[in-house]
Short mmCIF file of C-alpha atoms and ligand atoms in Angstrom, two decimals:
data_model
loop_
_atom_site.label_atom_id
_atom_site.label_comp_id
_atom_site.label_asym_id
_atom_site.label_seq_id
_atom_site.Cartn_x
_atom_site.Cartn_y
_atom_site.Cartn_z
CA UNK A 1 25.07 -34.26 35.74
CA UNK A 2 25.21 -34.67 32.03
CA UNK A 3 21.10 -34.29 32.21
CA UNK A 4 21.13 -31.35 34.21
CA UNK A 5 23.16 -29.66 32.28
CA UNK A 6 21.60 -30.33 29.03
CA UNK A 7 18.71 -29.35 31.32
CA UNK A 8 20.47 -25.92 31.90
CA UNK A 9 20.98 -25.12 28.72
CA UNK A 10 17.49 -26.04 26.98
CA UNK A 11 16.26 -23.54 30.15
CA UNK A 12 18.63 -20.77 28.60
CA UNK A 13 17.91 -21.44 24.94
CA UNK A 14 13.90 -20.95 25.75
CA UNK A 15 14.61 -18.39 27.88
CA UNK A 16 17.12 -16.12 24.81
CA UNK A 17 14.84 -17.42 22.51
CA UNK A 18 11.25 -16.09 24.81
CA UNK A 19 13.25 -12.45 24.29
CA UNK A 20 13.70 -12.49 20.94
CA UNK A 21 10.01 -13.61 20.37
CA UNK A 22 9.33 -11.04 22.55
CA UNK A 23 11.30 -8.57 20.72
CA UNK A 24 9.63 -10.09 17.77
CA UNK A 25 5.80 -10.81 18.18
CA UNK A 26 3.99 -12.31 20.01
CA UNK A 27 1.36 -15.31 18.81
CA UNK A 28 -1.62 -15.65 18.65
CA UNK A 29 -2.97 -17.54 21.37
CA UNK A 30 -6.89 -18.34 22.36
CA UNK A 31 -6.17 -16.41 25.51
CA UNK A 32 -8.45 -13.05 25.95
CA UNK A 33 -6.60 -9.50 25.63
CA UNK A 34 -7.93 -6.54 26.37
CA UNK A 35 -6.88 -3.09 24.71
CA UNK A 36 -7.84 -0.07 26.78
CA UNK A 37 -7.32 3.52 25.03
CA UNK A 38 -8.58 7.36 25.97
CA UNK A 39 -10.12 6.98 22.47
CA UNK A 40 -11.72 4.62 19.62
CA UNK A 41 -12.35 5.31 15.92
CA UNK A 42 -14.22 2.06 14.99
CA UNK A 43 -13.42 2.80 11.27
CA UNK A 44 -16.63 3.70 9.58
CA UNK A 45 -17.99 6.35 12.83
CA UNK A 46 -18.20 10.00 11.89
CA UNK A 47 -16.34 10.77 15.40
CA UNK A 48 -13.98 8.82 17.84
CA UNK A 49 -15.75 7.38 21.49
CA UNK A 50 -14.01 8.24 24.56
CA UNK A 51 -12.98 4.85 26.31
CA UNK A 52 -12.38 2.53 23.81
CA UNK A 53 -11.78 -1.30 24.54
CA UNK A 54 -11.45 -4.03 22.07
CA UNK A 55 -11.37 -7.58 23.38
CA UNK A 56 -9.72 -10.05 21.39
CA UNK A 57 -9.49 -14.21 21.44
CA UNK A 58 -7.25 -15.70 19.26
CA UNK A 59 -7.33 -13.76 15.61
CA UNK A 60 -10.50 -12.20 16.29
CA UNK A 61 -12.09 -8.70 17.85
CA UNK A 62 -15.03 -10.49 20.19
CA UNK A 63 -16.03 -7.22 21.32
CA UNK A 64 -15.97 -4.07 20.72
CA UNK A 65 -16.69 -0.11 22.69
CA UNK A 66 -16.83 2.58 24.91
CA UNK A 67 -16.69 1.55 28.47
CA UNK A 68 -16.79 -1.83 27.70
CA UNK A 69 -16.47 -4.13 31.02
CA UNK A 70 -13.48 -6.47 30.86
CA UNK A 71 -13.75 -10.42 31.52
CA UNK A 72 -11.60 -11.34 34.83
CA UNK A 73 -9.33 -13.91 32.34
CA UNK A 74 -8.16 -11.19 30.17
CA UNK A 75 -4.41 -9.70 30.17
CA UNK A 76 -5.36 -5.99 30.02
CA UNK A 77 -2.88 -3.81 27.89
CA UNK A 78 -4.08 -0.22 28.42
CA UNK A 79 -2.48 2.32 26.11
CA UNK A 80 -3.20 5.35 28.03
CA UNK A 81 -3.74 8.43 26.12
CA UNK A 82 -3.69 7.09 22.63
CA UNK A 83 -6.36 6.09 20.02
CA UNK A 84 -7.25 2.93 18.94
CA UNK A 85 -8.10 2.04 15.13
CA UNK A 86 -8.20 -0.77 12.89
CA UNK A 87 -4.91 -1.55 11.30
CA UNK A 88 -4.29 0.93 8.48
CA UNK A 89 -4.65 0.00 5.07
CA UNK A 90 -2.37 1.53 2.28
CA UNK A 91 -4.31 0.48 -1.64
CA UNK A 92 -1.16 1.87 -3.38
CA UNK A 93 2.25 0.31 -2.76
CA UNK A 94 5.07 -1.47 -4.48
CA UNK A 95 6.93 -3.65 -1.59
CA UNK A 96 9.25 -4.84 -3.53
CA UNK A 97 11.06 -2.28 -4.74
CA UNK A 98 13.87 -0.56 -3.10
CA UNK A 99 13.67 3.46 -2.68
CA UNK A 100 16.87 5.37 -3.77
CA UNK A 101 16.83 8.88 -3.96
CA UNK A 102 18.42 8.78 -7.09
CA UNK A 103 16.68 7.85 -10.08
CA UNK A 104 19.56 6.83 -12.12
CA UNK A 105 20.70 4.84 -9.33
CA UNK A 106 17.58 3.05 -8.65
CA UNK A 107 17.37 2.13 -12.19
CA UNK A 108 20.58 0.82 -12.37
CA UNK A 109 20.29 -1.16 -9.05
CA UNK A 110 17.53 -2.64 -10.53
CA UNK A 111 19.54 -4.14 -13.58
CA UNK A 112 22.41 -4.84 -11.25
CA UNK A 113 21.00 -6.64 -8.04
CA UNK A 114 19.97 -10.24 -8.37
CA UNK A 115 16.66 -11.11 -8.11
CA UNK A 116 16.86 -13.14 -4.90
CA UNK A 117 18.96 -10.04 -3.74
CA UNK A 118 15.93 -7.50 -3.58
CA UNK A 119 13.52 -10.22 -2.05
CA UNK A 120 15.52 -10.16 0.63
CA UNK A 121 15.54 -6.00 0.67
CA UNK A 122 12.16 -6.22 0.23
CA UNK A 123 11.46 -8.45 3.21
CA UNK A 124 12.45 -5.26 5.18
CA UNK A 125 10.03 -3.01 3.25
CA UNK A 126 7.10 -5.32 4.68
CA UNK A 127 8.54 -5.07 8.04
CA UNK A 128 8.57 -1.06 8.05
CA UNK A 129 5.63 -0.68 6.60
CA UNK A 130 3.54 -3.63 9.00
CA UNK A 131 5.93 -1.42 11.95
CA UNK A 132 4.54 1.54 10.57
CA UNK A 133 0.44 0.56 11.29
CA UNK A 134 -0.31 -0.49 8.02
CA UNK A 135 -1.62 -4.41 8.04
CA UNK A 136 -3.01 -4.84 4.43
CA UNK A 137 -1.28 -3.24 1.58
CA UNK A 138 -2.42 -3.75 -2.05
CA UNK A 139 0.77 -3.79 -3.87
CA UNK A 140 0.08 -2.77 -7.11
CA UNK A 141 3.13 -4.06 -9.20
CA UNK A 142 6.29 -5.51 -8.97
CA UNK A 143 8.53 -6.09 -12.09
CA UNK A 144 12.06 -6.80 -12.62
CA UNK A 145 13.28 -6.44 -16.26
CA UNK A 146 14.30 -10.05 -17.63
CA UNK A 147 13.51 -11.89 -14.99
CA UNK A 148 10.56 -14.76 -14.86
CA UNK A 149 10.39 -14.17 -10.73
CA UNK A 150 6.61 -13.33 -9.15
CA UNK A 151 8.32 -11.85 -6.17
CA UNK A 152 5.42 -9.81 -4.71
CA UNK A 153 3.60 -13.35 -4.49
CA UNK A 154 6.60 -14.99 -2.79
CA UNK A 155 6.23 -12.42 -0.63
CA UNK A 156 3.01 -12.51 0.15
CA UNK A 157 3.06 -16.20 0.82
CA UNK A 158 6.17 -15.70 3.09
CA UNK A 159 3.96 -13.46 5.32
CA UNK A 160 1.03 -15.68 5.32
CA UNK A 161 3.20 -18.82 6.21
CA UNK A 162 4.81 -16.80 9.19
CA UNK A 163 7.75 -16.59 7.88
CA UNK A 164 8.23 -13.03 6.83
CA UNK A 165 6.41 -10.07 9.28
CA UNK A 166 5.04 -7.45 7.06
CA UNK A 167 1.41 -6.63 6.19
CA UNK A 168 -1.86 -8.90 4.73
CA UNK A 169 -0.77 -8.03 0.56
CA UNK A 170 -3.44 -8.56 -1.92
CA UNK A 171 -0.77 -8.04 -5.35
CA UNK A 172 -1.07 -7.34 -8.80
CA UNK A 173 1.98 -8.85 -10.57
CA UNK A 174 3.48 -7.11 -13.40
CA UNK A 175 1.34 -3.81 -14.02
CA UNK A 176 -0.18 -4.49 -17.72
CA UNK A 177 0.38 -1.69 -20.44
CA UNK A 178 1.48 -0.99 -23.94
CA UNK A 179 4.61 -1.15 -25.93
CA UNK A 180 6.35 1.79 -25.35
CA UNK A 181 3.99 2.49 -22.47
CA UNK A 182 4.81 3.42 -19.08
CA UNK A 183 4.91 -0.28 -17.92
CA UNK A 184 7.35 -1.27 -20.85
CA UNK A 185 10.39 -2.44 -18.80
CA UNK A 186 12.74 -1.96 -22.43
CA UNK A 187 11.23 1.68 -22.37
CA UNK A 188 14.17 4.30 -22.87
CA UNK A 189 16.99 1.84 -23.03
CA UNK A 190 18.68 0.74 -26.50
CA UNK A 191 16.47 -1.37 -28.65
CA UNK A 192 16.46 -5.36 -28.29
CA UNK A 193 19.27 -4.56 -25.28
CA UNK A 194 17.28 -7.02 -23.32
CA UNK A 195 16.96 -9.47 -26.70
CA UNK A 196 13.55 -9.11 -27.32
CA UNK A 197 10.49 -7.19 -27.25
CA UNK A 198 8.47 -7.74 -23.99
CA UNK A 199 5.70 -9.46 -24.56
CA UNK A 200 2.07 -10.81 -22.24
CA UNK A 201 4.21 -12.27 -19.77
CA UNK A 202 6.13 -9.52 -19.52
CA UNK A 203 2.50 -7.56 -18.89
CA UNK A 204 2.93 -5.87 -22.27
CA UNK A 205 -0.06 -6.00 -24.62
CA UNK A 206 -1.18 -4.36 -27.81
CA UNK A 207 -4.69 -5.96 -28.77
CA UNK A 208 -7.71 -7.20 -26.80
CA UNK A 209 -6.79 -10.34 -27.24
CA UNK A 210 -3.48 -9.66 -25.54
CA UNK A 211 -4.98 -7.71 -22.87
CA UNK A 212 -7.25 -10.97 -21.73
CA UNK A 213 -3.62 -13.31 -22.38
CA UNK A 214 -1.84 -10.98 -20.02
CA UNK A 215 -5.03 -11.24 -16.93
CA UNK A 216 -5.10 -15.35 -17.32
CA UNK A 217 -1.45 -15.40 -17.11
CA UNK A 218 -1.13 -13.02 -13.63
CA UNK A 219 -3.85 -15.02 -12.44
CA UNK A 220 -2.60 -18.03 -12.82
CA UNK A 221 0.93 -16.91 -11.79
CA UNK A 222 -1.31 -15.73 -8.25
CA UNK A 223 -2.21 -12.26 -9.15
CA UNK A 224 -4.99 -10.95 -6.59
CA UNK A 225 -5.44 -8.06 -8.08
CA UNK A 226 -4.98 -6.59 -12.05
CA UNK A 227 -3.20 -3.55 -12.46
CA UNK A 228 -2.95 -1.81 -16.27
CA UNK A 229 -1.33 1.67 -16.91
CA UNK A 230 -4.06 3.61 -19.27
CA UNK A 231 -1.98 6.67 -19.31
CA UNK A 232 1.40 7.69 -19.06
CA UNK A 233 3.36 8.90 -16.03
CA UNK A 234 5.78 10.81 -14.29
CA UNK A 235 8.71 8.66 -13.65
CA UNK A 236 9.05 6.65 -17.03
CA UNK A 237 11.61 7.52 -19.67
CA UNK A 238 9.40 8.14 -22.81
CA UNK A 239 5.86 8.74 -22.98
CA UNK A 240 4.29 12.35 -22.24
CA UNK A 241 2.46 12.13 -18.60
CA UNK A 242 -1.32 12.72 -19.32
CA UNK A 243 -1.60 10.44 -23.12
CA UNK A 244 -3.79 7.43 -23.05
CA UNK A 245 -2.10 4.46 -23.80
CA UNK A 246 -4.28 1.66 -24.13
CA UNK A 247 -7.32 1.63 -26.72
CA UNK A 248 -10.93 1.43 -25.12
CA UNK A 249 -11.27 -2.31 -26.87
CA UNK A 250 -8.09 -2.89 -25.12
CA UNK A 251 -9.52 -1.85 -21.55
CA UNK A 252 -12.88 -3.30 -22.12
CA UNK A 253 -11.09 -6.82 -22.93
CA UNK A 254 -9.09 -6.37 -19.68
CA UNK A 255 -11.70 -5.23 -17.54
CA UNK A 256 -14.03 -8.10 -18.75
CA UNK A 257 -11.73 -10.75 -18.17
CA UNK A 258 -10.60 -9.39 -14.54
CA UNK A 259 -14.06 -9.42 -13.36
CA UNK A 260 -15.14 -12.75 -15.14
CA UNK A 261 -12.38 -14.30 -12.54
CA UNK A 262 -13.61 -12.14 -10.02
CA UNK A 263 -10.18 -9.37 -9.63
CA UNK A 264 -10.61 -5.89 -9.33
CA UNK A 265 -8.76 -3.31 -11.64
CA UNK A 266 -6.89 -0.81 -10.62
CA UNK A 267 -5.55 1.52 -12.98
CA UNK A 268 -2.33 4.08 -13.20
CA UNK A 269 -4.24 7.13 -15.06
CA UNK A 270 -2.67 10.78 -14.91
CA UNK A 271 -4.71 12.15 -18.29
CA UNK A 272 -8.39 12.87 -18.30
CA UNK A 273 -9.15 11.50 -21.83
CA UNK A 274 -7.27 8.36 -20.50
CA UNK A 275 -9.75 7.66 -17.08
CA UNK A 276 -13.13 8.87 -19.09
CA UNK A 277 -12.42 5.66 -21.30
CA UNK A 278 -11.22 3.37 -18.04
CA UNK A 279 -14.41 4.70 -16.25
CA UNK A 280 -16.50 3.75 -19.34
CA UNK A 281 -15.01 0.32 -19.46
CA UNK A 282 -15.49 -0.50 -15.68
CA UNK A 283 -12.53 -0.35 -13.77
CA UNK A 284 -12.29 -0.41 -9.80
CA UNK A 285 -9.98 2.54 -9.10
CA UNK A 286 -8.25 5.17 -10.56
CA UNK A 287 -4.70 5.81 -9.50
CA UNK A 288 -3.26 9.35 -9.16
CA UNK A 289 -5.85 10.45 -11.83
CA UNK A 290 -3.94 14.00 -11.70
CA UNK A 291 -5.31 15.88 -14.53
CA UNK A 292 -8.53 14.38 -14.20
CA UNK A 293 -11.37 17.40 -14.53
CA UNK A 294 -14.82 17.76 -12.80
CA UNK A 295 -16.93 16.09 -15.35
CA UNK A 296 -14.37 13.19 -14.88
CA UNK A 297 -14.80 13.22 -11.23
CA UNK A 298 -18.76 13.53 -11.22
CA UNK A 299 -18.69 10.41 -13.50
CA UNK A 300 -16.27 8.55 -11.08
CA UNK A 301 -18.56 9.16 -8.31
CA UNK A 302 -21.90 7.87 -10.35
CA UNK A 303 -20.06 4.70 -11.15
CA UNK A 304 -19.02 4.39 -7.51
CA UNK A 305 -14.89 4.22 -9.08
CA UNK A 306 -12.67 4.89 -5.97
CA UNK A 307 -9.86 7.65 -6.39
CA UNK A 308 -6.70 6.84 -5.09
CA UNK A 309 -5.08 9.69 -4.81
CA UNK A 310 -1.25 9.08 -3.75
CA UNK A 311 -0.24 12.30 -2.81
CA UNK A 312 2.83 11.49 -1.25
CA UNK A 313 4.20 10.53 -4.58
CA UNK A 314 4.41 13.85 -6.23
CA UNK A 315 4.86 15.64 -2.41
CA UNK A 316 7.93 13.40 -2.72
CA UNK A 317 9.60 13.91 -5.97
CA UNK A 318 8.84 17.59 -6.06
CA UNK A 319 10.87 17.78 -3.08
CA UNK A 320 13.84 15.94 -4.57
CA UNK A 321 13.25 17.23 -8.02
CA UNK A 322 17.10 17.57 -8.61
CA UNK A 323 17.34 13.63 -8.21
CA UNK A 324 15.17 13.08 -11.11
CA UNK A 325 15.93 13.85 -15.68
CA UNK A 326 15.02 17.09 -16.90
CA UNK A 327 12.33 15.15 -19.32
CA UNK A 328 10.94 14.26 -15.60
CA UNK A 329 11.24 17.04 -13.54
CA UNK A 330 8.53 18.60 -16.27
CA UNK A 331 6.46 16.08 -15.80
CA UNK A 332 6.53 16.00 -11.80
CA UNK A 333 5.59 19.98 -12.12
CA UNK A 334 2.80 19.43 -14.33
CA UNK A 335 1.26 17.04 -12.58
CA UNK A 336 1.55 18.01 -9.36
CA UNK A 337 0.19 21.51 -9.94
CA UNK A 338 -2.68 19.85 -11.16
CA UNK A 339 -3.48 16.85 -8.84
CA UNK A 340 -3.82 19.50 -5.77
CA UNK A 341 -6.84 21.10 -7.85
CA UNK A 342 -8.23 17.53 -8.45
CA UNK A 343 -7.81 16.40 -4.88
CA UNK A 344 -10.04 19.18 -3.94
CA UNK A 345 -12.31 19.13 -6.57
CA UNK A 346 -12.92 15.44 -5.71
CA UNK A 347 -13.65 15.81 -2.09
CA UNK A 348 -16.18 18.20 -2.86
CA UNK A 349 -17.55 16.37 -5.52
CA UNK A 350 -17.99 13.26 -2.95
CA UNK A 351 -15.50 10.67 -4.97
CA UNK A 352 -15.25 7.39 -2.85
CA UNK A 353 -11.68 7.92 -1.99
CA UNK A 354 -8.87 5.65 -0.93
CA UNK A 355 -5.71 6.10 0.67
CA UNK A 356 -2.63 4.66 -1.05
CA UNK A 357 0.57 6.36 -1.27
CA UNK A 358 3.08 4.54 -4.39
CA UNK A 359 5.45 3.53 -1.26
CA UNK A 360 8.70 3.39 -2.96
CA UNK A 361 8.62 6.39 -4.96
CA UNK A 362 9.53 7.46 -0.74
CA UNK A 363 10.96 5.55 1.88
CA UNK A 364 8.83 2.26 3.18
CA UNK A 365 7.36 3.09 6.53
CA UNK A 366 6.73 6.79 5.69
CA UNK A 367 2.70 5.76 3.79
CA UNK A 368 1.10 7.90 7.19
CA UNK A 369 2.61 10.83 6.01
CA UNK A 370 -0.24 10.68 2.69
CA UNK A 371 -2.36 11.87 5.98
CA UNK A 372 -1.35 15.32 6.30
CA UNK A 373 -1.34 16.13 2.86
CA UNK A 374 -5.23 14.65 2.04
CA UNK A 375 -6.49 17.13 5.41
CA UNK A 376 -4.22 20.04 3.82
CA UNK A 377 -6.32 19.26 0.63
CA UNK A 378 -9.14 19.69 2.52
CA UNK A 379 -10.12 16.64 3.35
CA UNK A 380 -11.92 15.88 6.69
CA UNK A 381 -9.64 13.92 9.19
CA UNK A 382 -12.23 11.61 10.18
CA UNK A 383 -12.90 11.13 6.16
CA UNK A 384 -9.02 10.81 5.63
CA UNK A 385 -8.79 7.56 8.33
CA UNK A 386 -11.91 6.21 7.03
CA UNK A 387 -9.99 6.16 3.47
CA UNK A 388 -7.67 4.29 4.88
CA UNK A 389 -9.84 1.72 6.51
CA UNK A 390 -13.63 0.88 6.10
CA UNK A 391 -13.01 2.35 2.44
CA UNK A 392 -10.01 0.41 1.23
CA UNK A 393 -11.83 -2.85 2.80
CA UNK A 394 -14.41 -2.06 0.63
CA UNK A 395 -12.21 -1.49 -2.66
CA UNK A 396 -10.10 -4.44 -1.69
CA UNK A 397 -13.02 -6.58 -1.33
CA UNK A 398 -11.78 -7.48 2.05
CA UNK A 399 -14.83 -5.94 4.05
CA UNK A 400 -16.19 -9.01 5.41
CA UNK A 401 -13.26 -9.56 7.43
CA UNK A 402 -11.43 -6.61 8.35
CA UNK A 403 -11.14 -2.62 7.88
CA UNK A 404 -13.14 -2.09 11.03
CA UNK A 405 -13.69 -2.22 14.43
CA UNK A 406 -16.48 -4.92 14.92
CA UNK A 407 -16.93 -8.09 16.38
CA UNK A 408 -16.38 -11.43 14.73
CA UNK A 409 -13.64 -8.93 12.58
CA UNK A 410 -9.80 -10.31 12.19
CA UNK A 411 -7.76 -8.91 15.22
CA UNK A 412 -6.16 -5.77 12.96
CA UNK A 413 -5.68 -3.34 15.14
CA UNK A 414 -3.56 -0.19 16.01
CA UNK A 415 -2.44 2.81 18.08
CA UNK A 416 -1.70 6.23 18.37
CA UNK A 417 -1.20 8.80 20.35
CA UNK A 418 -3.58 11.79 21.23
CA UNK A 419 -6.34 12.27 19.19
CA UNK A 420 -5.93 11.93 14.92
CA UNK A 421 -9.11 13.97 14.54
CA UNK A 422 -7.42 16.97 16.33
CA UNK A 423 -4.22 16.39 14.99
CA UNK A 424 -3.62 14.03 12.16
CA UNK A 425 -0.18 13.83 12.29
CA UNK A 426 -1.16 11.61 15.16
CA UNK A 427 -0.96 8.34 12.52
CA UNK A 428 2.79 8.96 11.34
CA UNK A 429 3.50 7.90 15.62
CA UNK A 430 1.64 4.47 15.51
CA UNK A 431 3.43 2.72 18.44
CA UNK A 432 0.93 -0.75 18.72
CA UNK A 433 0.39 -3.23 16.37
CA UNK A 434 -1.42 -6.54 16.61
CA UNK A 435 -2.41 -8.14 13.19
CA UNK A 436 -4.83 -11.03 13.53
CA UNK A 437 -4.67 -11.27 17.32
CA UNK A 438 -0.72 -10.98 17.26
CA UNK A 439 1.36 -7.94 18.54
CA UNK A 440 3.95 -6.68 16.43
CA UNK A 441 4.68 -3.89 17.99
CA UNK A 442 4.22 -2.20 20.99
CA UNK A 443 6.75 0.69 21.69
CA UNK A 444 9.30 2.07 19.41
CA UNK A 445 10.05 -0.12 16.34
CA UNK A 446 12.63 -2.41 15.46
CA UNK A 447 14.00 -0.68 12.91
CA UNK A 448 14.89 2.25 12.23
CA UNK A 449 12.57 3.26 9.41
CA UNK A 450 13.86 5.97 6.51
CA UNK A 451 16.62 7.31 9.28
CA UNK A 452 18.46 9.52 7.11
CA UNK A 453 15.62 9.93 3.98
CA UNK A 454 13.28 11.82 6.00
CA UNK A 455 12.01 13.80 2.87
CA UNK A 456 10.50 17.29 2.67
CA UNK A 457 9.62 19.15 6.16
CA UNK A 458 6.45 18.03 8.27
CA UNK A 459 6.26 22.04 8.32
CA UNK A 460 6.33 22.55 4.49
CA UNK A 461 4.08 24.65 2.31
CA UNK A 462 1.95 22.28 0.25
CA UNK A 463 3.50 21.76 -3.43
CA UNK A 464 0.73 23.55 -4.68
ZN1 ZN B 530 2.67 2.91 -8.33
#
């Protein structure tokens, strides 16, 4: 008796616990599954095939295409009228921060909450945005002002142990600038409030030397990525958007050091004096790059730098402008009238674009959205999901093993409904997810992502 019901309830606790997995994911086995869709975009193609099947075994695609014939042992999941894609890519995020849609707020939540508090948050923030069809994000900086805590890389860890779901992050650390700069943490509060000036470790740097100090330390503290502010920007206290703010001996040292241990660079650049000298001294990509003019651009595309745009940034704030200081709300303007200008000018101009949004400046979840605006911009739709795929691989250095469609390629792989080269605003309904051979999701999410921040109109007039 006592056996059988011991029996009884291990059955139950499997059985409660098979549902939640369910609910969950489910892992990654060696069996073969089979995705069926109307449609495939491959990632790199200049046009979706009709058919598309993917067959994956364990974490990996084993084949790939249009009419593909199935093996008998495969479970078949056929998606009906929907596209399939690789998992989405976003080069532009910062997970662990929370959104508020006041700025005031936010920056006094972020004084307020403890440290271990806004992990937690943040552990949500990967969920959304993993829900949302993005399965690599490059999270380009995560700070909290006075503490020692590297809580992009816990994060990132978390998700590679299992323990956390939320997307494949390659992170930066603390973004590296000047004193004063936009990445100065003590920026716009009292002086020596926080005890001291902030110093490498804090990612603040004032000489070469400094510069290389700061790189070896976010290395060492896990960095996958370097991230520097060259020029000012929109939402910081007191610095004028478009001024450069570190010296070209400064960038050179940082550049040279990032590459020597084999990290990319990504920079935050609004002014056009600012990226000629980051361009010059090597960097990887140029973020926002607003008031950056054609000569810039032509330059950019010679050096094969990658533009990431972020569009959904200043779409964002210039919807909520009233949430945001006077001394910012001018800022916002300026740049935003000029970044739609740039956009343009560097599709034209054949920039190697890629598609990162500054997730947190909106709602986690929300990054498909960027979409929309690049193809309002004038941007192809076919170019605008190849940004977000075979081209972030490529800036990411992450090519070899995922951003496409392709055999022998890590299981990454999404879908959506209809057809995103009719209608792009196809990606913001992603409703499968598997990330290295596991589903995520598959139906409506588990959350309900930015319920009651849904930010400006789908219908809206572009800012511009
Ligand atoms: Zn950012």
């Amino acid at each position: 008796m006592k056996f059988s019901g011991c029996y009884r309830w291990s059955r139950l606790i499997l059985i409660i616990l098979s549902f939640a997995l369910g609910a969950v994911s489910v892992w990654a086995t060696d069996d073969v599954i089979a995705l069926k869709a109307h449609r495939l975009f491959d990632g790199r193609s200049k046009s979706l095939v009709p058919n598309g099947v993917v067959i994956v075994q364990g974490n990996k695609i084993i084949d790939v295409g249009s009419n593909l014939g199935i093996p008998g042992d495969a479970r078949v999941i056929d998606l009906g009228d929907a596209t399939l894609a690789p998992g989405f890519m976003d080069a532009h995020t910062h997970l662990t921060l929370d959104y508020s849609s006041d700025y005031n707020v936010r920056r006094l939540n972020e004084l307020d909450l403890n440290v271990s508090e806004q992990a937690i948050i943040a552990t949500t923030h990967a969920r959304s945005t993993v829900e949302a069809g993005f399965t690599t994000v490059r999270d380009l900086g995560s700070r909290f002002v006075g503490s020692r805590e590297f809580v992009d890389v816990a994060l990132r860890n978390s998700i590679n142990k299992g323990v956390v779901v939320g997307p494949r992050m390659l992170v930066a650390t603390k973004g590296i600038g000047a004193t004063g700069g936009h990445f100065d943490p003590t920026s716009g509060f009292r002086d020596f409030l926080f005890g001291r000036e902030p110093d490498y470790t804090d990612g603040i740097v004032d000489s070469p030397d400094d510069a290389r100090k700061a790189v070896r330390f976010e290395v060492k503290n896990g960095a996958d990525v370097i991230k520097a502010a060259v020029s000012g920007g929109v939402l910081s206290l007191v610095d004028e958007v478009d001024t450069p703010q570190l010296t070209p001996a400064e960038m050179a040292a940082l550049v040279d050091e990032s590459h020597r241990l084999r990290k990319k660079v990504a920079v935050h650049c609004h002014g056009d004096e600012a990226a000629r000298e980051a361009i010059e001294a090597g960097v990887d990509s140029i973020e926002h790059g607003s008031f950056m003019k054609p000569e810039t651009l032509t330059r950019m595309k010679n050096k094969g730098v990658f533009l990431t745009p972020t569009l959904m940034a200043s779409e964002w704030i210039m919807h909520k402008l009233e949430n945001y200081p006077p001394a910012l709300q001018a800022k916002a303007k300026a740049a935003t009238l000029a970044r739609s200008d740039m956009f343009r000018n560097a599709v034209k101009i054949g920039v190697k674009i890629s598609f990162g949004t500054d997730a947190a400046v909106f709602p986690h979840g929300q990054n498909a959205r960027e979409f929309k605006l690049m193809v309002d911009l004038g941007m192809q739709p076919i170019e605008a999901l190849r940004s977000a795929t075979a081209n972030n691989a490529e800036l990411l250095g992450i090519a070899q093993k995922t951003g496409t469609l392709e055999k022998g390629k890590l299981a990454d792989i999404i879908a959506m409904p209809g057809d995103p080269s009719a209608d792009i605003t196809a990606t913001e309904q992603v409703f499968f997810v598997m990330k290295e051979g596991k589903i995520i999701r598959n139906g409506p999410p588990s959350v309900h992502v930015g319920a009651e921040e849904t930010g400006p109109a789908k219908t809206a007039a572009p800012v511009d």
